[in-house]
Coordinates of C-alpha atoms and ligand atoms in Angstrom, one line a residue:
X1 CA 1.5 10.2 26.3
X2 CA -2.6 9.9 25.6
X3 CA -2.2 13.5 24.6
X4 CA -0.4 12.3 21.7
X5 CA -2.5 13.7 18.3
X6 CA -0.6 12.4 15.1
X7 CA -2.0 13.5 11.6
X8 CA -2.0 11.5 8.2
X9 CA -2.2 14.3 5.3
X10 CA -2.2 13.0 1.8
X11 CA -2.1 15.3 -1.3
X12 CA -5.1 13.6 -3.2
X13 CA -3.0 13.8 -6.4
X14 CA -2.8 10.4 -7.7
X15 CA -3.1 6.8 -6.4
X16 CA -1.6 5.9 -3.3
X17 CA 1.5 4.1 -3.2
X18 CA 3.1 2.1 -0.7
X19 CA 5.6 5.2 1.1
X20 CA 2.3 7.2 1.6
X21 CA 0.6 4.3 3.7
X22 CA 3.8 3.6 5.2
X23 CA 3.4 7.1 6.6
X24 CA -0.4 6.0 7.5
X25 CA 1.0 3.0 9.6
X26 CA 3.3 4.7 11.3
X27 CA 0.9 7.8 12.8
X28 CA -1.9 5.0 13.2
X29 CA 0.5 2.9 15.3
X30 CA 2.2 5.8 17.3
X31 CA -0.7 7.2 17.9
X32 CA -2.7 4.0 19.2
X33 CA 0.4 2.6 21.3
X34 CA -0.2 6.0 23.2
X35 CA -3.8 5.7 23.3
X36 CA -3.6 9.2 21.3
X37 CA -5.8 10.6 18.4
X38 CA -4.9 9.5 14.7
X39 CA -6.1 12.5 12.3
X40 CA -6.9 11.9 8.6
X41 CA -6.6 15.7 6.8
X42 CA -7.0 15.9 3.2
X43 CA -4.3 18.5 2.1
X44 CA -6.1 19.6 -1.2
X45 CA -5.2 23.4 -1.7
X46 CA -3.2 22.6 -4.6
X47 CA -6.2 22.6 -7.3
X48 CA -4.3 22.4 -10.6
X49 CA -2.5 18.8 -9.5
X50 CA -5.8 17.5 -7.8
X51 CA -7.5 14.1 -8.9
X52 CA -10.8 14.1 -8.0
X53 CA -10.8 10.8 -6.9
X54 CA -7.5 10.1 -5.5
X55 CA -9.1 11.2 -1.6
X56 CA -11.8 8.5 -1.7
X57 CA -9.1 5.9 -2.9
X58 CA -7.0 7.0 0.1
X59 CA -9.6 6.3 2.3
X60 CA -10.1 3.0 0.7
X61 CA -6.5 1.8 1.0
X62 CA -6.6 2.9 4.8
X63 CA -9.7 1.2 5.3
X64 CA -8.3 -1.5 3.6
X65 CA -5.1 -2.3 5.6
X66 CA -6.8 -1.9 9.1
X67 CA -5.8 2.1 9.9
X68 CA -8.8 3.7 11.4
X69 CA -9.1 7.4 12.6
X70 CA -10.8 9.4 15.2
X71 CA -11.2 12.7 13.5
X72 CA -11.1 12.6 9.4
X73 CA -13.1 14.5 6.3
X74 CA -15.8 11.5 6.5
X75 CA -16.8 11.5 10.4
X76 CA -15.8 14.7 11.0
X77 CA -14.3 15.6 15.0
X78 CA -14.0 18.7 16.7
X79 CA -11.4 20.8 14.9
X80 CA -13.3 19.9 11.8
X81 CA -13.3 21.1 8.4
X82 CA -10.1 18.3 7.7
X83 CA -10.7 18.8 4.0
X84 CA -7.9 21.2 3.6
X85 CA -10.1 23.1 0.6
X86 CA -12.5 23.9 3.3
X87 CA -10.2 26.1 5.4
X88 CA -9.0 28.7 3.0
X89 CA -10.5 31.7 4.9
X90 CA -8.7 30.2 8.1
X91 CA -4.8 29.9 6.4
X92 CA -5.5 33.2 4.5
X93 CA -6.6 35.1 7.8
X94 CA -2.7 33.9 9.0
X95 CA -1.3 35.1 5.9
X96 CA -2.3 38.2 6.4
X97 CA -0.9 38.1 10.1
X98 CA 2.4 37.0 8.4
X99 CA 2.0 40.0 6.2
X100 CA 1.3 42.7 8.9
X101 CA 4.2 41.4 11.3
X102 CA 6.4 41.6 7.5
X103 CA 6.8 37.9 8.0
X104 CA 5.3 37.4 4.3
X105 CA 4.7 39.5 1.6
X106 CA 2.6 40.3 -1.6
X107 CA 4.1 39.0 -4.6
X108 CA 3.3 40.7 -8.0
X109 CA 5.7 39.1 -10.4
X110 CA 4.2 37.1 -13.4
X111 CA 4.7 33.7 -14.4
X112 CA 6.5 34.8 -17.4
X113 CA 8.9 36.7 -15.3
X114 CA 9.5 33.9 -13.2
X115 CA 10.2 31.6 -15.8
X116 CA 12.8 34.0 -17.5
X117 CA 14.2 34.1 -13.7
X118 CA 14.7 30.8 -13.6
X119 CA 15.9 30.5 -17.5
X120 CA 18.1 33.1 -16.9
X121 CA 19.7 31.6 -13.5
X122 CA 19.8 28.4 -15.1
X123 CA 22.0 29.6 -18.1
X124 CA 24.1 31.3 -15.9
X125 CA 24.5 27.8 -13.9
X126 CA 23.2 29.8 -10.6
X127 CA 20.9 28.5 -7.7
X128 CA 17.1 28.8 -8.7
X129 CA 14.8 30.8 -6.7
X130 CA 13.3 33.2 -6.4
X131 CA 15.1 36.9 -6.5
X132 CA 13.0 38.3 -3.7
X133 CA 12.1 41.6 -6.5
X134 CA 8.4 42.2 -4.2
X135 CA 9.9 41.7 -0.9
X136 CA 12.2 45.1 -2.0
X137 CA 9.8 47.0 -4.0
X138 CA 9.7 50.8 -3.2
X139 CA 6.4 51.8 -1.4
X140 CA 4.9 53.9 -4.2
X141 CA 5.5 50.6 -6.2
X142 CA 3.9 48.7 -4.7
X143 CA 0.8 50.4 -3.8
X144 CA 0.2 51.0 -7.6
X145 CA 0.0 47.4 -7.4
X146 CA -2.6 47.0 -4.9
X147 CA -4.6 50.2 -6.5
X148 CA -4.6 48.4 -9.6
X149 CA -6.3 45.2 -8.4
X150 CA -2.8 43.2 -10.1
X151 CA -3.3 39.5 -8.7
X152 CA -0.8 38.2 -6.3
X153 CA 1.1 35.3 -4.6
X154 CA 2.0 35.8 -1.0
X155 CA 5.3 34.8 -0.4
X156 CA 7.0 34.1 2.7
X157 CA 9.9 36.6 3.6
X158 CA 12.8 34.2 5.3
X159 CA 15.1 35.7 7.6
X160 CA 18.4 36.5 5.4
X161 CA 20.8 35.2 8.0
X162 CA 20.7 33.0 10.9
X163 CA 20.2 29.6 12.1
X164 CA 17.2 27.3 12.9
X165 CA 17.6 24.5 14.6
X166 CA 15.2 21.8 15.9
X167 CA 15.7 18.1 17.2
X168 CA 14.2 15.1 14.7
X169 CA 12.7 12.1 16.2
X170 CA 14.8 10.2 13.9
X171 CA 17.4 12.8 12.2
X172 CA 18.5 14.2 15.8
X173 CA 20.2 17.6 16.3
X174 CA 19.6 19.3 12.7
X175 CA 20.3 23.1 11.9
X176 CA 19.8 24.9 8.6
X177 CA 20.9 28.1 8.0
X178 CA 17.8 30.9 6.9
X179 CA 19.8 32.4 4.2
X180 CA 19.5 29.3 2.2
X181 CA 15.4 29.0 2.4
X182 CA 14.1 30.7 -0.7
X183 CA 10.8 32.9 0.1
X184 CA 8.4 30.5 -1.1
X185 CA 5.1 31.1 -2.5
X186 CA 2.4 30.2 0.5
X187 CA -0.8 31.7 -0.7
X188 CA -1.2 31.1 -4.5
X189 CA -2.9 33.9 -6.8
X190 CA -6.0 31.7 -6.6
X191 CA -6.4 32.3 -2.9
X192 CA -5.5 29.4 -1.9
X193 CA -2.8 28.6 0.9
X194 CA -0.1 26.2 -0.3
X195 CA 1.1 23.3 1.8
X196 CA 3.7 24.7 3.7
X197 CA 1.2 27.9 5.6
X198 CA -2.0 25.6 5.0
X199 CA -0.6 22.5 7.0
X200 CA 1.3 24.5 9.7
X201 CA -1.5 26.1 10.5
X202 CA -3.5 23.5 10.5
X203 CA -1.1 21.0 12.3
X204 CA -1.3 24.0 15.4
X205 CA -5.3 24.9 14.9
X206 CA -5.7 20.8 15.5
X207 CA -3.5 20.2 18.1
X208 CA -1.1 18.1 16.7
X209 CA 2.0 16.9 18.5
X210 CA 4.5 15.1 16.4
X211 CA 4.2 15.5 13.0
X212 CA 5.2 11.9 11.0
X213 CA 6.2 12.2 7.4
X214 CA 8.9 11.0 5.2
X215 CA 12.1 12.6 4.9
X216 CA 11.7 14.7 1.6
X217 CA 10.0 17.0 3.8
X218 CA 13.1 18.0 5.9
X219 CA 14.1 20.9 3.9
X220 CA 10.8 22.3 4.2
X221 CA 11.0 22.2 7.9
X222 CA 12.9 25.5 8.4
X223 CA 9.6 27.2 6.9
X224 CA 7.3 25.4 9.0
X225 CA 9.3 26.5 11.8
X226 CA 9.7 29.7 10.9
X227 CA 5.9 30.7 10.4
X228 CA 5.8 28.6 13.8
X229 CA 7.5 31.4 15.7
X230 CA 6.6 34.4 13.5
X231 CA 2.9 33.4 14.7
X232 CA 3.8 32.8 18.6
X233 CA 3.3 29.1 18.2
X234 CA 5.5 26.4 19.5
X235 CA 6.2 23.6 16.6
X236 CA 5.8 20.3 17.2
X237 CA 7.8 17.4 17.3
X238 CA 9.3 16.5 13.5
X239 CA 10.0 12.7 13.0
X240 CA 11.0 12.2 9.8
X241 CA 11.3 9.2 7.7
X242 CA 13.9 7.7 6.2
X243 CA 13.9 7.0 2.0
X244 CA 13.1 3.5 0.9
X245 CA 15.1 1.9 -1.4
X246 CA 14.9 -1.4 -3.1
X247 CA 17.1 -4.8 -2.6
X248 CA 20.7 -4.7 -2.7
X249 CA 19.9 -0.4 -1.7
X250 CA 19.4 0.4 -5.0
X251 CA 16.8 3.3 -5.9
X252 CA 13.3 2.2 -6.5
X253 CA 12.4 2.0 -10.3
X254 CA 9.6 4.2 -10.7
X255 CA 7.6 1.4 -11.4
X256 CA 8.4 0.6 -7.9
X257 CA 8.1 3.5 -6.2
X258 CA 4.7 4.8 -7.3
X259 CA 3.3 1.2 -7.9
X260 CA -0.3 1.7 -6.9
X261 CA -1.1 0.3 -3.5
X262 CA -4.3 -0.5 -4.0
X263 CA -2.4 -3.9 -6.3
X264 CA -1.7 -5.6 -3.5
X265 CA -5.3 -6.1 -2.9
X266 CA -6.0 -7.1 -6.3
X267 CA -3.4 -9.4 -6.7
X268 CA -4.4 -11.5 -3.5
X269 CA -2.6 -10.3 -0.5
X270 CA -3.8 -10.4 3.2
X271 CA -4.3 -6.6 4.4
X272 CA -2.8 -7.9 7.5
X273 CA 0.5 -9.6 5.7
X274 CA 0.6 -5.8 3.6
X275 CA 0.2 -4.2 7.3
X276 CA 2.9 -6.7 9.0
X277 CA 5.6 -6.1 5.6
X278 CA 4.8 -1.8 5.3
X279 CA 5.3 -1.3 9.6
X280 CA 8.8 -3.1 9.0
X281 CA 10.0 -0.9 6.4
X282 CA 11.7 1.5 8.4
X283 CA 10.8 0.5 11.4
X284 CA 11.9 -2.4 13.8
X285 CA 10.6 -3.8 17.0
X286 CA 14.0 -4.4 18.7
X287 CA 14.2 -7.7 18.3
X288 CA 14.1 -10.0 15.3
X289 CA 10.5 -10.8 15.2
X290 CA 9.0 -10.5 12.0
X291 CA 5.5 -11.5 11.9
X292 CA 3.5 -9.4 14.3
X293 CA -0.3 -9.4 14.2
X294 CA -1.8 -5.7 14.6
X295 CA -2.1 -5.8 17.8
X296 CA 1.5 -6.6 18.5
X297 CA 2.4 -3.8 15.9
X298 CA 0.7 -1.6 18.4
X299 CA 2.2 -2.6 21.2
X300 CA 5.6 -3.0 20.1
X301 CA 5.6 0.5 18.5
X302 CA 8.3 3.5 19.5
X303 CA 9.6 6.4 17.5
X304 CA 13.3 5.0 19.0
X305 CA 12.4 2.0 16.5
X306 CA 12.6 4.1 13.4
X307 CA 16.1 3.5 11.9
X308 CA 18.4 6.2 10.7
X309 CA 19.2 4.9 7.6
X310 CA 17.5 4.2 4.4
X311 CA 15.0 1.5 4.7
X312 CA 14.5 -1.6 2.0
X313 CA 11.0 -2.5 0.2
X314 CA 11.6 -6.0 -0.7
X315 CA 8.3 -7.4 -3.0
X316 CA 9.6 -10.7 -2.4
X317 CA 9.7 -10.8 1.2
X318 CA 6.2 -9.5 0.9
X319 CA 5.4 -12.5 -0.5
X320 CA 6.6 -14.7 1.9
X321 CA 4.5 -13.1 4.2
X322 CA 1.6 -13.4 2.6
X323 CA 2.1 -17.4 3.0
X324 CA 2.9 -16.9 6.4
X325 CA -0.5 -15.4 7.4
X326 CA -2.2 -17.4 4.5
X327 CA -1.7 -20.3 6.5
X328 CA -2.4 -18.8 9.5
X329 CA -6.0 -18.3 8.8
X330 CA -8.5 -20.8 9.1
X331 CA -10.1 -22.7 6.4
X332 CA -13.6 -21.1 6.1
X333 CA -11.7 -17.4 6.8
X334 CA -9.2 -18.3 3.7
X335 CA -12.8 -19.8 1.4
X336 CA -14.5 -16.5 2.3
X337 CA -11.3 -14.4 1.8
X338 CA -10.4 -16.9 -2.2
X339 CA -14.3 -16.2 -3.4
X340 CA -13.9 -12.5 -4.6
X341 CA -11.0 -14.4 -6.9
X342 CA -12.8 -16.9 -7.4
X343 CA -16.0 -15.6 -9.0
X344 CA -14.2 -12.8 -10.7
X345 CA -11.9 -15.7 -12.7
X346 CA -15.5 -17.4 -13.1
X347 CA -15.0 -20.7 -11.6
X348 CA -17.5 -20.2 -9.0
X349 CA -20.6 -17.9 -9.5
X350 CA -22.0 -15.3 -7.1
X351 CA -23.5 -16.4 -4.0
X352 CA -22.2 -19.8 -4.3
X353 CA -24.6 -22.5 -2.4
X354 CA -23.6 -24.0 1.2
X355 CA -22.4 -27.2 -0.1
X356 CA -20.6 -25.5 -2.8
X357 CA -18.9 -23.7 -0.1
X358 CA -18.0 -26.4 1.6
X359 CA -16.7 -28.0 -1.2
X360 CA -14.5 -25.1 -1.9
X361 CA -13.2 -25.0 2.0
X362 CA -12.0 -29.0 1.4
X363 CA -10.4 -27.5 -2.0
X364 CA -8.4 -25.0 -0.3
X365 CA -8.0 -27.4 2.6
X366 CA -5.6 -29.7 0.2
X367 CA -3.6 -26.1 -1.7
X368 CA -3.4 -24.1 1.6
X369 CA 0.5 -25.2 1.8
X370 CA 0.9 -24.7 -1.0
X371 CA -0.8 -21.0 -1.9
X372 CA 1.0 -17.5 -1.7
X373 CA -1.9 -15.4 -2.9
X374 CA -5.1 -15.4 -2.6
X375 CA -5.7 -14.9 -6.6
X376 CA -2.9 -18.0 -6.6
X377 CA -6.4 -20.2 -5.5
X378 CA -8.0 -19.9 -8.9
X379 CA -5.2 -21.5 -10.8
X380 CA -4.1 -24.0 -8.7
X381 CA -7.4 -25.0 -7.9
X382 CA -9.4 -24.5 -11.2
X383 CA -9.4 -28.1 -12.1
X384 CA -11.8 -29.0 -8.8
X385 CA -13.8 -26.1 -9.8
X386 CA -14.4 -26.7 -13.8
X387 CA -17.2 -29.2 -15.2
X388 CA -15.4 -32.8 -15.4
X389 CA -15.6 -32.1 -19.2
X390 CA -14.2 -29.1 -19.1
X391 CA -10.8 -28.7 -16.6
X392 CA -8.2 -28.7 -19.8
X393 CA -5.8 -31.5 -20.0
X394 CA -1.9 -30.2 -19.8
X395 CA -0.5 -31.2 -23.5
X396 CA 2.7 -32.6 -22.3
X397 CA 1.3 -34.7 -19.1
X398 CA -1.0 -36.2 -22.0
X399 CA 1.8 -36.9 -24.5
X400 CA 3.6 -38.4 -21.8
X401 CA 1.3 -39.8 -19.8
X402 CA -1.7 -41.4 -22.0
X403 CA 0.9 -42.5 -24.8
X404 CA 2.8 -45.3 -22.7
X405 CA 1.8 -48.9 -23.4
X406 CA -0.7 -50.7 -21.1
X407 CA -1.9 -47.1 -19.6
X408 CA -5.2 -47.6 -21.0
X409 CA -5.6 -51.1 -19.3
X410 CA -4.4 -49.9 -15.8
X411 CA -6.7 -46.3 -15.9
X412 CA -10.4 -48.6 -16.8
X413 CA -9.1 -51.1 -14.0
X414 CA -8.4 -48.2 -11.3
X415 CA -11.9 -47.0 -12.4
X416 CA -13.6 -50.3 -12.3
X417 CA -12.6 -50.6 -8.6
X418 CA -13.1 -46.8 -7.6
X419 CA -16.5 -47.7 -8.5
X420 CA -16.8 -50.7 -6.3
X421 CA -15.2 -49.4 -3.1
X422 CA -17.9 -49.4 -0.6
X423 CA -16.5 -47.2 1.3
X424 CA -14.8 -44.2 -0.5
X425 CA -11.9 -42.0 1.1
X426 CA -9.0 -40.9 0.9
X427 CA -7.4 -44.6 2.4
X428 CA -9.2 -47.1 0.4
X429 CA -8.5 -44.8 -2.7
X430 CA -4.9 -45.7 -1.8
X431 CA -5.2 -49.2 -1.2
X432 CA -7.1 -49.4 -4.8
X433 CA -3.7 -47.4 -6.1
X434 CA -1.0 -49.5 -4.5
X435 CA -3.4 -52.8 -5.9
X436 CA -3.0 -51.5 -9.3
X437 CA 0.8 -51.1 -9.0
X438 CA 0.9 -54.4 -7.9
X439 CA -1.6 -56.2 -10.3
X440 CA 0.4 -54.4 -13.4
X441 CA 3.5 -55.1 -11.9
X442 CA 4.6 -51.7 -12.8
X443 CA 6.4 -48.8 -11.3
X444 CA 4.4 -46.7 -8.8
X445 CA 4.8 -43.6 -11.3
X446 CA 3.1 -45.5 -13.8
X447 CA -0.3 -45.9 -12.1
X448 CA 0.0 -43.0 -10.0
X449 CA 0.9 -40.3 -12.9
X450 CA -1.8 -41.5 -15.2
X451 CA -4.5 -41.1 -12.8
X452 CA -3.5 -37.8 -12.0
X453 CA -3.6 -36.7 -15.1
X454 CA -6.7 -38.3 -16.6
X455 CA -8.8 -36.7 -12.7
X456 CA -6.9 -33.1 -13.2
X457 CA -5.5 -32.8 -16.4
X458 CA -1.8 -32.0 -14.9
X459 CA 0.9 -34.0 -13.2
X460 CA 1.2 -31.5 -10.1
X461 CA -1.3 -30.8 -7.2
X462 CA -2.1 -32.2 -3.6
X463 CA -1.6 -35.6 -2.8
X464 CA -3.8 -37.7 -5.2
X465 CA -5.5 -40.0 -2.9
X466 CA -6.9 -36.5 -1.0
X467 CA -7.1 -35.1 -4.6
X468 CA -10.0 -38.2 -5.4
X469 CA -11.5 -38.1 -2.6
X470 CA -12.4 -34.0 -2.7
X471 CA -13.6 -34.9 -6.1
X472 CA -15.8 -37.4 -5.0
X473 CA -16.8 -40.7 -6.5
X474 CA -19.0 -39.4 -9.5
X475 CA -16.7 -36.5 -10.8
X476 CA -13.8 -39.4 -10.4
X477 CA -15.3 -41.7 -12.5
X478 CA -16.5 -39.4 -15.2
X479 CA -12.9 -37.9 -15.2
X480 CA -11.3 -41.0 -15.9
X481 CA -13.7 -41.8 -18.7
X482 CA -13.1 -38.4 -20.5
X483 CA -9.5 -39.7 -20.2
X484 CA -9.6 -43.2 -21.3
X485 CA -11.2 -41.0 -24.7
X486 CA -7.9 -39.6 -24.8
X487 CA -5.4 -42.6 -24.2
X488 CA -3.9 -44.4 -27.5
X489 CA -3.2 -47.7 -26.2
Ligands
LIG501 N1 0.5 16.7 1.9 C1 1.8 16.3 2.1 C2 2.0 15.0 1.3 O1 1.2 14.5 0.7 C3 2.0 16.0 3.6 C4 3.4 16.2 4.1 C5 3.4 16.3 5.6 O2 3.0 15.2 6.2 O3 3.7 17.3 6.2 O4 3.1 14.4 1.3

């Protein structure tokens, strides 16, 4: 199928959330398993709900999660303009094809009337829609219209009675009676087309074979059909999406369903985990793999994998993944990937020195298990990264810690021979702990939890031997004096 053209064709109305890239993954997969051409189209017509900088932040979240394309606004391709503003004479040159084969119509009425239409239906507890008052106007009517310049809509005139059927990717057989579409506005008084004429044109001008979208868009099918056949055109395949709910198939909050998608970069997760968790939302390879790299995504891809039923956005599993791939990637990759979160908390500053990056690599080295996000590095970490009189001492680790007789006796002995160790790791840090335990004739706890506290302020890290040793012998010893400053007996 390496005829395959799939289209991605956002409304740049807001920020994009997770269901629109979901629809992203899915073209960008089916249309790279079939060595076919993923299209990005910019479906802007609508100018009164368009945010000026919603396209570029599309095009950032793509970039972002790995989707690329071979014909899109920004490099252009060979049915080019794919800004959909750029196209108007194109989608109005079909209206008027609609209009001459009485397939559409002019539409005179006034926003006033239509909203005492709708009041009125509304009262009266009828369907809304509109009244089709222009398709029926008497011809001398309607050319005093047109002789006075009045501004129009164009309207589409759906048949009154039949049946149009198509097969769904994912819905199967569907029929929908015509009597039951409402003539809807497709060319707006402004001149410019409204989805449903602007993309079916366009999905036919630009060749495009299945057309991938979520499942709010079935009812609007029958229209997209119809202008299909009342232009000679043959549609193309629909494969529509199922809703996502949230755990337990409840309905997404709204926080949930138009959370921003963009937050999942700033809060420290992998594109690829984000990539990995959004293909399985709907979607399933057959069996019960769930981490796939992108390359397996690709290859495991079919439109038979889309399920028929509603399909579940768990945040939580998204989380797990991230740990997954987190510790997938190698230490320099995961340094290089923490900085950004670094520098921006402030631990580390911008263009960080070799060693400094080295020392960070060791850092993560010893927190890589233990890490979700990527923004999780600055405060698990921070303590490596502060000045040694700086990294802030946990109250209660103190109070408990620092208060308990002897403690002051056993940190300056520790210290005393930290400093004499001759060779200084990870091992002989260990032998100088379990030395102490047995010197004081204490419980391990008691040397081990002190230490820890006075070198990181907190009782909970990596081990502590490892812990000592990424510090190094210097920031050790200083650490443990700032500490014996703080211990009351
Ligand atoms: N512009 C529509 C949207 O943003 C596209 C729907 C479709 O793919 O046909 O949802």
């Amino acid at each position: 199928m390496s005829n395959v053209r799939v289209r991605f064709a956002p409304s740049p109305t807001g920020k994009p959330h997770t269901g629109n890239i979901r629809t992203a993954v899915f073209d960008w997969l089916f249309a790279r398993h079939n060595g076919g051409k993923m299209i990005l189209r910019i479906e802007d017509t609508d100018r009164e709900r368009l945010d000026p900088t919603a396209a570029e932040e599309m095009i950032r979240a793509l970039k972002w999660v790995g989707i690329d394309w071979d014909e899109g606004p920004d490099i252009g391709g060979p049915h080019a303009p794919y800004l959909q503003s750029d196209r108007r004479e194109t989608h109005l040159e079909y209206a008027n094809e609609l209009i001459k084969s009485g397939n559409a119509y002019r539409c005179y009425c006034t926003r006033e009337r239509l909203e005492q239409l709708r009041k009125t239906q509304e009262e009266r507890g009828l369907p809304t829609g509109y009244d089709r008052r222009c398709r029926y106007l008497p011809p001398e009517e309607r050319a005093r219209y047109e002789e006075s310049g009045a501004t129009y809509t164009i309207r589409l005139a759906m048949p009154r009675e039949g049946t149009v059927t198509w097969n769904d990717a994912v819905f199967g057989d569907m029929s929908w009676e015509y009597r039951l579409v409402d003539d809807q506005v497709i060319v707006k008084s402004d001149g410019f087309a409204l989805y449903h004429l602007a993309a079916t044109v366009d999905d036919h001008l630009m060749e495009i074979t299945h057309v991938i979208r979520g499942e709010e868009w079935l009812s609007s099918t029958p229209k997209h059909i119809f202008i299909y056949h009342s232009l000679g055109w043959t549609p193309p395949t629909f494969v529509h999406t199922t809703h996502i709910l949230g755990p337990g198939r409840r309905k997404l909050s709204k926080r949930e369903a138009s959370s921003e998608f963009m937050n999942f970069a700033a809060e420290g997760y992998l594109p690829e985990a984000v990539l990995n968790f959004v293909s399985l939302i709907g979607w399933t390879p057959g069996d019960d793999r769930e981490l796939l790299s992108p390359h397996e995504l690709i290859e495991s891809f079919s439109l038979e994998g889309l399920v028929g039923h509603p399909a579940i956005l768990d945040e939580e599993k998204l989380l797990w993944y991230n740990g997954q791939y987190i510790r997938s990637l190698s230490l320099p990759e995961l340094a290089k990937r923490a900085l950004p979160f670094l520098i921006k908390s402030g631990l580390v500053e911008q263009n960080p020195s070799p060693e400094k990056l080295n020392y960070l690599a060791s850092v993560i080295a010893l927190e890589q298990e233990r890490i979700k996000t990527l923004a999780d590095v600055a405060s698990v970490a921070d303590f490596f990264l502060l000045d040694d009189d700086k990294y802030e001492f946990d109250v209660k680790a103190v109070a408990k810690w620092f208060n308990a007789a002897g403690v002051g006796e056993r940190l300056a002995w520790v210290r005393e021979k930290l400093a004499a160790l001759s060779l200084f790791n990870a091992e002989t840090i260990e032998q100088v702990i379990r030395l102490g335990i047995e010197k004081f004739s204490v419980k391990p706890g008691e040397v081990i939890h002190p230490v820890r506290v006075a070198v990181s302020g907190r009782t909970v890290g990596p081990g502590l031997y490892e812990l000592i040793d990424v510090l190094g012998r210097d920031r050790s010893l200083r650490r443990l004096d700032r500490a014996l400053t703080l211990v009351s007996k």
